[in-house]
Coordinates of C-alpha atoms (C1' of nucleotides) in Angstrom, one line a residue:
Chain A
M20 CA -9.5 16.7 -0.3
A21 CA -9.4 14.2 -3.1
Q22 CA -9.3 11.2 -0.8
E23 CA -12.4 9.1 -0.6
R24 CA -11.6 8.0 2.9
N25 CA -8.8 8.7 5.3
T26 CA -5.6 7.9 3.4
E27 CA -3.5 7.3 6.5
E28 CA -5.8 4.6 7.6
L29 CA -5.9 3.2 4.1
I30 CA -2.1 2.9 4.2
I31 CA -2.0 1.3 7.6
E32 CA -4.6 -1.3 6.5
A33 CA -2.6 -2.1 3.4
A34 CA 0.7 -2.3 5.3
K35 CA -0.9 -4.6 7.8
K36 CA -1.9 -7.0 5.1
I37 CA 1.5 -7.0 3.3
F38 CA 3.7 -7.0 6.4
V39 CA 1.8 -9.8 8.1
K40 CA 1.8 -11.9 4.9
R41 CA 5.5 -11.4 3.9
G42 CA 7.3 -10.2 7.1
L43 CA 9.5 -7.1 7.4
A44 CA 12.2 -8.5 5.1
G45 CA 9.8 -9.9 2.5
A46 CA 7.5 -6.9 2.3
R47 CA 7.9 -4.4 -0.6
M48 CA 6.9 -0.8 -0.3
Q49 CA 5.5 -1.0 -3.9
D50 CA 3.3 -3.9 -2.9
I51 CA 1.9 -1.9 0.0
A52 CA 1.3 1.1 -2.3
D53 CA -0.5 -1.1 -4.8
E54 CA -2.6 -2.7 -2.1
A55 CA -3.7 0.7 -0.9
G56 CA -4.2 1.9 -4.5
I57 CA -1.9 4.8 -4.1
N58 CA 1.5 6.1 -5.2
K59 CA 4.6 4.8 -3.5
A60 CA 5.7 8.3 -2.6
M61 CA 2.7 8.7 -0.4
L62 CA 3.9 6.0 2.0
H63 CA 6.9 8.2 2.7
Y64 CA 4.9 11.3 2.9
Y65 CA 2.7 9.9 5.7
Y66 CA 5.2 7.6 7.3
R67 CA 8.8 8.5 6.8
S68 CA 10.3 5.0 6.3
K69 CA 9.6 1.3 5.9
E70 CA 10.7 0.8 9.5
K71 CA 8.4 3.5 10.9
L72 CA 5.5 2.0 9.1
F73 CA 6.4 -1.5 10.2
E74 CA 6.7 -0.4 13.8
I75 CA 3.1 0.8 13.8
V76 CA 1.9 -2.4 12.3
F77 CA 3.9 -4.6 14.6
N78 CA 2.9 -2.7 17.7
E79 CA -0.7 -3.2 17.0
A80 CA -0.2 -6.9 16.1
F81 CA 1.8 -7.4 19.3
S82 CA -0.9 -5.9 21.4
K83 CA -3.5 -8.0 19.7
V84 CA -1.7 -11.3 20.3
L85 CA -0.6 -10.7 23.9
G86 CA -3.0 -8.0 25.1
R87 CA -6.2 -10.0 24.9
L88 CA -5.0 -12.2 27.8
G89 CA -5.5 -9.4 30.3
N90 CA -9.3 -8.9 29.8
I91 CA -10.2 -12.3 31.3
L92 CA -7.3 -12.6 33.7
N93 CA -8.4 -9.9 36.2
Q94 CA -12.0 -10.7 36.5
P95 CA -13.1 -12.2 39.8
M96 CA -14.0 -15.9 39.2
P97 CA -13.4 -19.3 40.6
L98 CA -10.0 -20.4 39.3
E99 CA -11.2 -23.3 37.2
E100 CA -13.8 -21.2 35.5
K101 CA -11.3 -18.5 34.9
I102 CA -8.9 -20.8 33.2
R103 CA -11.6 -22.3 31.0
T104 CA -12.9 -18.9 30.1
L105 CA -9.4 -17.7 29.4
V106 CA -8.7 -20.6 27.0
E107 CA -12.0 -20.3 25.2
N108 CA -11.8 -16.5 24.7
Y109 CA -8.1 -16.6 23.8
I110 CA -8.5 -19.2 21.1
A111 CA -11.5 -17.4 19.7
N112 CA -9.5 -14.1 19.6
I113 CA -6.6 -15.7 17.8
A114 CA -8.9 -17.4 15.4
E115 CA -10.1 -13.9 14.2
T116 CA -6.6 -13.0 13.1
P117 CA -4.9 -16.4 12.7
Y118 CA -1.8 -15.2 10.9
L119 CA -0.8 -12.6 13.5
P120 CA 1.0 -15.1 15.9
I121 CA 3.5 -16.4 13.4
F122 CA 4.2 -12.9 12.2
V123 CA 4.8 -11.6 15.7
L124 CA 6.8 -14.5 16.8
N125 CA 9.0 -14.5 13.7
E126 CA 9.7 -10.8 13.9
I127 CA 10.5 -11.0 17.6
N128 CA 13.0 -13.7 16.8
Q129 CA 14.6 -11.5 14.2
Q130 CA 15.0 -8.6 16.6
P131 CA 14.7 -9.8 20.2
E132 CA 16.0 -6.6 21.7
M133 CA 13.3 -4.5 20.0
M134 CA 10.7 -6.2 22.1
V135 CA 12.1 -6.3 25.5
K136 CA 10.9 -2.8 26.6
R137 CA 7.6 -3.3 24.7
V138 CA 6.6 -6.2 27.0
S139 CA 6.5 -4.5 30.4
S140 CA 4.6 -1.5 29.0
Q141 CA 1.9 -3.9 27.7
P142 CA -1.4 -3.3 29.5
A143 CA -1.9 -7.0 30.0
F144 CA 1.3 -7.3 31.9
P145 CA 0.1 -6.5 35.4
D146 CA -2.9 -8.8 35.1
M147 CA -0.6 -11.7 34.1
M148 CA 1.5 -11.2 37.2
L149 CA -1.5 -11.1 39.4
F150 CA -2.8 -14.3 37.8
M151 CA 0.5 -16.0 38.6
K152 CA 0.3 -14.9 42.2
E153 CA -3.2 -16.4 42.4
I154 CA -1.9 -19.7 41.1
I155 CA 0.8 -19.9 43.8
E156 CA -1.7 -19.1 46.5
A157 CA -4.2 -21.6 45.2
G158 CA -1.5 -24.2 45.2
K159 CA -0.6 -23.4 48.9
K160 CA -4.2 -23.6 49.9
G161 CA -4.6 -27.0 48.2
I162 CA -7.2 -25.9 45.8
I163 CA -4.9 -27.0 42.9
R164 CA -1.7 -28.9 42.7
E165 CA 1.4 -26.8 43.4
V166 CA 2.8 -26.0 40.0
S167 CA 5.2 -23.4 38.6
P168 CA 2.9 -20.5 37.4
V169 CA 5.3 -19.8 34.5
Q170 CA 5.0 -23.4 33.3
L171 CA 1.3 -23.3 33.6
F172 CA 1.1 -20.1 31.7
L173 CA 3.4 -21.5 29.0
N174 CA 1.3 -24.7 28.7
I175 CA -1.9 -22.7 28.2
V176 CA -0.4 -20.3 25.7
S177 CA 1.4 -23.1 23.8
M178 CA -1.7 -25.1 23.3
C179 CA -3.8 -22.1 22.3
I180 CA -1.4 -20.5 19.8
F181 CA 0.7 -23.3 18.4
P182 CA -2.0 -24.8 16.2
F183 CA -2.3 -21.5 14.3
V184 CA 1.4 -21.2 13.9
A185 CA 1.7 -24.8 12.5
R186 CA -1.5 -24.6 10.5
P187 CA -0.1 -25.5 7.1
L188 CA 1.8 -28.5 8.7
I189 CA -1.3 -29.7 10.5
Q190 CA -3.5 -29.4 7.4
G191 CA -0.8 -31.2 5.3
I192 CA -0.4 -34.1 7.7
F193 CA -3.8 -34.7 9.2
L194 CA -6.5 -32.8 7.4
Q195 CA -7.5 -31.7 4.0
D196 CA -9.7 -28.6 4.0
N197 CA -10.2 -25.4 6.1
V198 CA -13.5 -26.6 7.4
Q199 CA -11.9 -29.5 9.2
F200 CA -9.3 -27.2 10.6
D201 CA -11.9 -24.8 12.0
M202 CA -13.6 -27.8 13.6
L203 CA -10.3 -28.9 15.2
I204 CA -9.9 -25.4 16.6
E205 CA -13.5 -25.3 17.9
E206 CA -13.0 -28.6 19.7
R207 CA -9.8 -27.2 21.3
K208 CA -11.7 -24.4 23.0
K209 CA -13.0 -27.0 25.5
L210 CA -10.2 -29.6 25.2
V211 CA -7.3 -27.4 26.2
G212 CA -9.2 -26.4 29.3
D213 CA -9.7 -30.1 30.1
V214 CA -6.0 -30.8 29.8
I215 CA -5.0 -28.0 32.0
I216 CA -7.6 -28.6 34.7
S217 CA -7.0 -32.4 34.9
W218 CA -3.3 -31.6 35.4
L219 CA -4.1 -29.1 38.1
K220 CA -6.4 -31.4 40.1
P221 CA -4.6 -32.0 43.4
Chain B
M541 CA 42.8 -28.6 -5.4
A542 CA 43.1 -25.4 -3.5
Q543 CA 40.4 -26.1 -1.0
E544 CA 41.5 -26.8 2.5
R545 CA 38.4 -28.8 3.2
N546 CA 35.3 -29.7 1.2
T547 CA 34.0 -26.4 -0.2
E548 CA 30.5 -27.8 -0.8
E549 CA 30.1 -28.6 2.8
L550 CA 31.5 -25.3 3.8
I551 CA 28.9 -23.5 1.8
I552 CA 26.0 -25.6 3.2
E553 CA 27.2 -24.9 6.7
A554 CA 27.3 -21.2 6.1
A555 CA 24.0 -21.2 4.3
K556 CA 22.4 -23.0 7.2
K557 CA 23.6 -20.4 9.6
I558 CA 22.4 -17.4 7.5
F559 CA 19.1 -18.8 6.3
V560 CA 18.1 -20.0 9.7
K561 CA 19.0 -16.7 11.3
R562 CA 17.4 -14.3 8.6
G563 CA 14.9 -16.5 6.7
L564 CA 14.7 -16.9 3.0
A565 CA 13.7 -13.3 2.3
G566 CA 16.1 -11.7 4.7
A567 CA 19.2 -13.8 3.8
R568 CA 21.8 -12.3 1.4
M569 CA 24.0 -14.4 -0.8
Q570 CA 26.9 -12.1 0.0
D571 CA 26.5 -12.8 3.7
I572 CA 26.5 -16.5 3.1
A573 CA 29.7 -16.1 1.0
D574 CA 31.3 -14.1 3.7
E575 CA 30.3 -16.6 6.4
A576 CA 31.9 -19.3 4.3
G577 CA 35.0 -17.1 3.6
I578 CA 34.6 -17.5 -0.1
N579 CA 33.7 -15.6 -3.2
K580 CA 30.0 -15.0 -4.0
A581 CA 30.4 -16.6 -7.4
M582 CA 31.2 -19.9 -5.9
L583 CA 27.8 -20.2 -4.4
H584 CA 26.4 -20.2 -7.9
Y585 CA 29.1 -22.5 -9.1
Y586 CA 28.2 -25.2 -6.6
Y587 CA 24.5 -24.5 -6.2
R588 CA 22.8 -22.7 -9.1
S589 CA 20.6 -20.3 -7.3
K590 CA 19.5 -18.9 -3.9
E591 CA 16.4 -21.1 -4.1
K592 CA 18.3 -24.3 -4.8
L593 CA 20.6 -23.6 -1.8
F594 CA 17.7 -22.7 0.3
E595 CA 15.8 -25.9 -0.5
I596 CA 18.7 -28.0 0.6
V597 CA 19.0 -26.1 3.9
F598 CA 15.2 -26.2 4.5
N599 CA 14.9 -29.9 3.7
E600 CA 17.4 -30.8 6.3
A601 CA 15.9 -28.4 8.9
F602 CA 12.4 -29.8 8.2
S603 CA 13.6 -33.4 8.7
K604 CA 15.4 -32.5 11.9
V605 CA 12.3 -30.8 13.4
L606 CA 9.7 -33.4 12.3
G607 CA 11.8 -36.5 11.7
R608 CA 13.0 -37.1 15.2
L609 CA 9.5 -38.0 16.3
G610 CA 9.6 -41.3 14.5
N611 CA 12.6 -42.8 16.3
I612 CA 10.7 -43.1 19.6
L613 CA 7.3 -43.6 18.2
N614 CA 7.7 -47.1 16.8
Q615 CA 9.5 -48.7 19.7
P616 CA 7.5 -51.3 21.6
M617 CA 6.8 -49.8 25.0
P618 CA 3.9 -49.3 27.4
L619 CA 2.0 -46.3 26.2
E620 CA 2.7 -44.1 29.2
E621 CA 6.4 -44.8 29.1
K622 CA 6.4 -44.2 25.4
I623 CA 4.8 -40.8 25.7
R624 CA 7.1 -39.8 28.5
T625 CA 10.2 -40.9 26.5
L626 CA 8.9 -39.2 23.4
V627 CA 8.5 -35.8 25.2
E628 CA 11.8 -36.1 26.9
N629 CA 13.7 -37.0 23.8
Y630 CA 11.9 -34.5 21.6
I631 CA 12.5 -31.6 23.8
A632 CA 16.2 -32.6 24.1
N633 CA 16.5 -32.8 20.4
I634 CA 14.9 -29.4 19.7
A635 CA 17.1 -27.9 22.4
E636 CA 20.2 -28.8 20.3
T637 CA 19.0 -26.6 17.5
P638 CA 16.5 -24.2 19.1
Y639 CA 16.2 -21.8 16.2
L640 CA 15.2 -24.4 13.7
P641 CA 11.5 -24.6 14.7
I642 CA 10.7 -20.9 14.1
F643 CA 12.6 -21.0 10.9
V644 CA 10.8 -24.0 9.6
L645 CA 7.4 -22.8 10.7
N646 CA 7.8 -19.3 9.3
E647 CA 9.0 -20.6 5.9
I648 CA 6.1 -23.1 5.8
N649 CA 3.7 -20.3 6.4
Q650 CA 5.3 -18.2 3.6
Q651 CA 4.9 -21.0 1.1
P652 CA 2.4 -23.6 2.3
E653 CA 2.2 -25.4 -1.0
M654 CA 5.9 -26.1 -1.1
M655 CA 5.6 -28.4 1.9
V656 CA 2.5 -30.4 1.2
K657 CA 4.3 -33.2 -0.7
R658 CA 7.3 -33.0 1.6
V659 CA 5.3 -34.2 4.5
S660 CA 4.1 -37.6 3.4
S661 CA 7.5 -38.5 2.1
Q662 CA 8.9 -37.9 5.5
P663 CA 10.3 -41.0 7.1
A664 CA 8.6 -40.3 10.4
F665 CA 5.2 -40.1 8.7
P666 CA 4.2 -43.8 8.9
D667 CA 5.3 -44.0 12.5
M668 CA 3.1 -41.1 13.4
M669 CA 0.1 -42.8 11.8
L670 CA 0.8 -46.0 13.7
F671 CA 1.1 -44.1 17.0
M672 CA -2.3 -42.5 16.3
K673 CA -3.9 -46.0 15.8
E674 CA -2.4 -47.1 19.0
I675 CA -4.0 -44.2 20.8
I676 CA -7.4 -45.1 19.4
E677 CA -7.1 -48.7 20.4
A678 CA -5.8 -47.9 23.9
G679 CA -8.9 -45.6 24.3
K680 CA -11.3 -48.4 23.3
K681 CA -9.6 -50.8 25.7
G682 CA -10.0 -48.4 28.5
I683 CA -6.2 -48.1 29.1
I684 CA -6.6 -44.3 28.6
R685 CA -9.4 -41.9 28.2
E686 CA -10.8 -41.8 24.6
V687 CA -9.3 -38.8 23.0
S688 CA -8.8 -37.5 19.4
P689 CA -5.3 -38.7 18.5
V690 CA -4.8 -35.6 16.4
Q691 CA -5.5 -33.4 19.4
L692 CA -3.2 -35.5 21.6
F693 CA -0.5 -35.2 19.1
L694 CA -1.0 -31.5 18.8
N695 CA -0.9 -31.0 22.5
I696 CA 2.4 -32.8 22.8
V697 CA 4.1 -31.0 19.9
S698 CA 2.7 -27.7 21.0
M699 CA 4.1 -27.9 24.5
C700 CA 7.4 -29.2 23.3
I701 CA 8.1 -26.7 20.5
F702 CA 6.3 -23.5 21.5
P703 CA 8.7 -22.5 24.2
F704 CA 11.5 -22.4 21.7
V705 CA 9.5 -20.4 19.2
A706 CA 8.5 -17.9 21.8
R707 CA 11.8 -17.8 23.6
P708 CA 12.5 -14.1 23.3
L709 CA 9.0 -13.3 24.6
I710 CA 9.4 -15.7 27.6
Q711 CA 12.8 -14.4 28.5
G712 CA 11.4 -10.8 28.2
I713 CA 8.4 -11.4 30.4
F714 CA 9.5 -14.0 33.0
L715 CA 13.2 -14.5 33.0
Q716 CA 16.4 -12.7 32.6
D717 CA 19.2 -14.9 31.5
N718 CA 19.8 -18.0 29.3
V719 CA 20.6 -20.2 32.3
Q720 CA 17.1 -19.8 33.7
F721 CA 15.6 -20.5 30.3
D722 CA 17.6 -23.7 30.1
M723 CA 16.3 -24.7 33.5
L724 CA 12.8 -24.0 32.4
I725 CA 13.3 -26.3 29.5
E726 CA 14.9 -29.0 31.6
E727 CA 11.9 -28.9 33.9
R728 CA 9.5 -29.3 31.0
K729 CA 11.0 -32.6 30.0
K730 CA 9.2 -34.2 32.9
L731 CA 6.4 -31.7 33.3
V732 CA 4.9 -31.9 29.8
G733 CA 4.7 -35.7 30.3
D734 CA 2.8 -35.2 33.5
V735 CA 0.3 -32.9 31.9
I736 CA -0.4 -35.3 29.0
I737 CA -0.6 -38.4 31.2
S738 CA -2.9 -36.8 33.8
W739 CA -5.2 -35.8 31.0
L740 CA -5.2 -39.3 29.5
K741 CA -6.0 -41.1 32.8
P742 CA -9.3 -42.7 32.4
Chain C
dC774 C1' 56.2 -29.7 -20.6
dC775 C1' 51.6 -29.4 -22.1
dT776 C1' 46.8 -30.4 -22.2
dT777 C1' 42.7 -31.1 -19.8
dT778 C1' 39.6 -30.7 -16.2
dG779 C1' 38.0 -28.8 -12.1
dT780 C1' 38.2 -24.7 -8.9
dT781 C1' 38.5 -19.8 -7.7
dT782 C1' 38.6 -14.9 -8.4
dA783 C1' 37.5 -10.1 -9.9
dA784 C1' 34.8 -7.4 -12.5
dC785 C1' 30.6 -6.7 -14.3
dC786 C1' 25.3 -6.4 -15.3
dA787 C1' 20.3 -5.8 -15.2
dG788 C1' 16.6 -5.3 -12.4
dA789 C1' 14.7 -4.4 -7.9
dT790 C1' 14.2 -1.5 -3.9
dG791 C1' 13.8 2.2 -0.5
dG792 C1' 13.8 6.8 -0.7
dT793 C1' 13.8 11.8 -2.8
dT794 C1' 12.2 15.9 -5.4
dA795 C1' 9.9 19.3 -7.7
dA796 C1' 5.9 20.3 -9.8
dA797 C1' 0.8 19.7 -10.0
dT798 C1' -3.7 19.4 -7.8
dC799 C1' -7.0 20.2 -4.4
dA800 C1' -9.6 22.3 -0.5
dT801 C1' -10.4 26.1 2.2
dG802 C1' -10.5 30.6 4.3
dT803 C1' -10.4 35.5 2.9
Chain D
dA11 C1' -10.7 35.1 -7.5
dC12 C1' -6.7 34.3 -4.9
dA13 C1' -3.4 33.0 -1.5
dT14 C1' -2.2 29.3 1.4
dG15 C1' -1.3 24.9 3.1
dA16 C1' -2.1 20.1 2.6
dT17 C1' -2.2 16.2 -0.6
dT18 C1' -0.9 13.6 -4.8
dT19 C1' 1.8 12.4 -8.8
dA20 C1' 5.6 11.2 -12.0
dA21 C1' 10.2 11.1 -12.7
dC22 C1' 14.3 10.2 -10.8
dC23 C1' 18.4 8.4 -7.8
dA24 C1' 21.8 5.6 -5.2
dT25 C1' 22.4 1.4 -3.6
dC26 C1' 21.6 -3.4 -3.1
dT27 C1' 20.9 -7.9 -4.9
dG28 C1' 21.0 -12.2 -7.4
dG29 C1' 23.3 -13.8 -11.0
dT30 C1' 26.9 -14.0 -15.1
dT31 C1' 31.4 -14.0 -17.5
dA32 C1' 35.9 -14.4 -18.7
dA33 C1' 40.1 -15.0 -17.3
dA34 C1' 43.4 -16.9 -13.8
dC35 C1' 44.9 -20.8 -11.2
dA36 C1' 45.7 -25.5 -9.6
dA37 C1' 46.1 -30.6 -10.1
dA38 C1' 46.7 -34.7 -12.6
dG39 C1' 47.6 -37.5 -16.7
dG40 C1' 50.1 -38.1 -20.8

DNA sequence: CCTTTGTTTAACCAGATGGTTAAATCATGT
DNA sequence: ACATGATTTAACCATCTGGTTAAACAAAGG
């Protein structure tokens, strides 16, 4: 073998970088090859087409953005603590790969059908449904205000993800440098929890 | 003149449709020409290049998404009423052109520099700054809890815009048809106000 | 009618892009 | 050393894409 390290992995790594940065339509196979330091023909040798390569990258990104929700959701915990932990962990997770959300959301909007089946086969899916049942029951018991679990979920995810999606806007309007943005995000780990909990107080 | 109605406007209308649907990288000049029912060369006759045409479309979209905030923000009103009105109107405005936000956000992420100057020259910009001052003062007076005006702003905009950006995901996970989605949005006009106000209660 | 000016069309072009091919190189088991 | 199968390369191809050009056409003024 001439390869220093696994070529397949090298390609995927490069493809990730280019696809996430430029999107499916904007990404060039040549750029991916350059990024991986290999010949363009090798991309087609290992992964038949641009679409095949993209699908692998997208699947992983999709799981990363949506999947991490499940980890926290199914752990036994008081509801308030669970929500606060969820928000904190989720924001921290997104912050590790801040460009994934806009990539995933944009591609999903480009090809909505593509993603419909993908959703229900997502490992986090059952946990989300259980969590929503928990919300309804807690509402009936009077532990929290009675709210639509879908709306609650939307509120949480909106406030966690949107700042990353709108990052250039936020930095352009309110802040100058990346340090201040990181501080803003850090502050949100607690703040978003506050917002949700105060709304849920009966 | 052979034109039935203003050709320039016809082109812009078609360009809007294609650019918003496919993005800058995914849009084809031929598709825009077809959509407008004219020859491809006419695009270059009226607007020199793809980039020039795109810039016009993007500017209008950008103003539509961000600009509508100003209208409500500078009207004299009790703070709570102002926030509720803001949320209601903003969601209604976005709902009229639900695909604009993801388009704008994605293109901004593709070329963050492009947008930095555009922001401060936005008519809504001064109103936003005044609103943020109002929040600080209301906090000091004890009318509301003391919160970061940037975070407040982010929370509002997140919960208003994100559902449209994540629409295919939401419909895939929770709902089936467009009617249910519209109901979800309708419900949010009041709900998002509730969330914000309950958080701001001192 | 003819000139001038603005508008529209068809044909064309150079470069980019995704993809292919055939030959070369390498690693390994015999 | 040699045969074999996997890996890598360079050259190539068909198509697409943004953009250009020259000529046709229309409208208005003289």
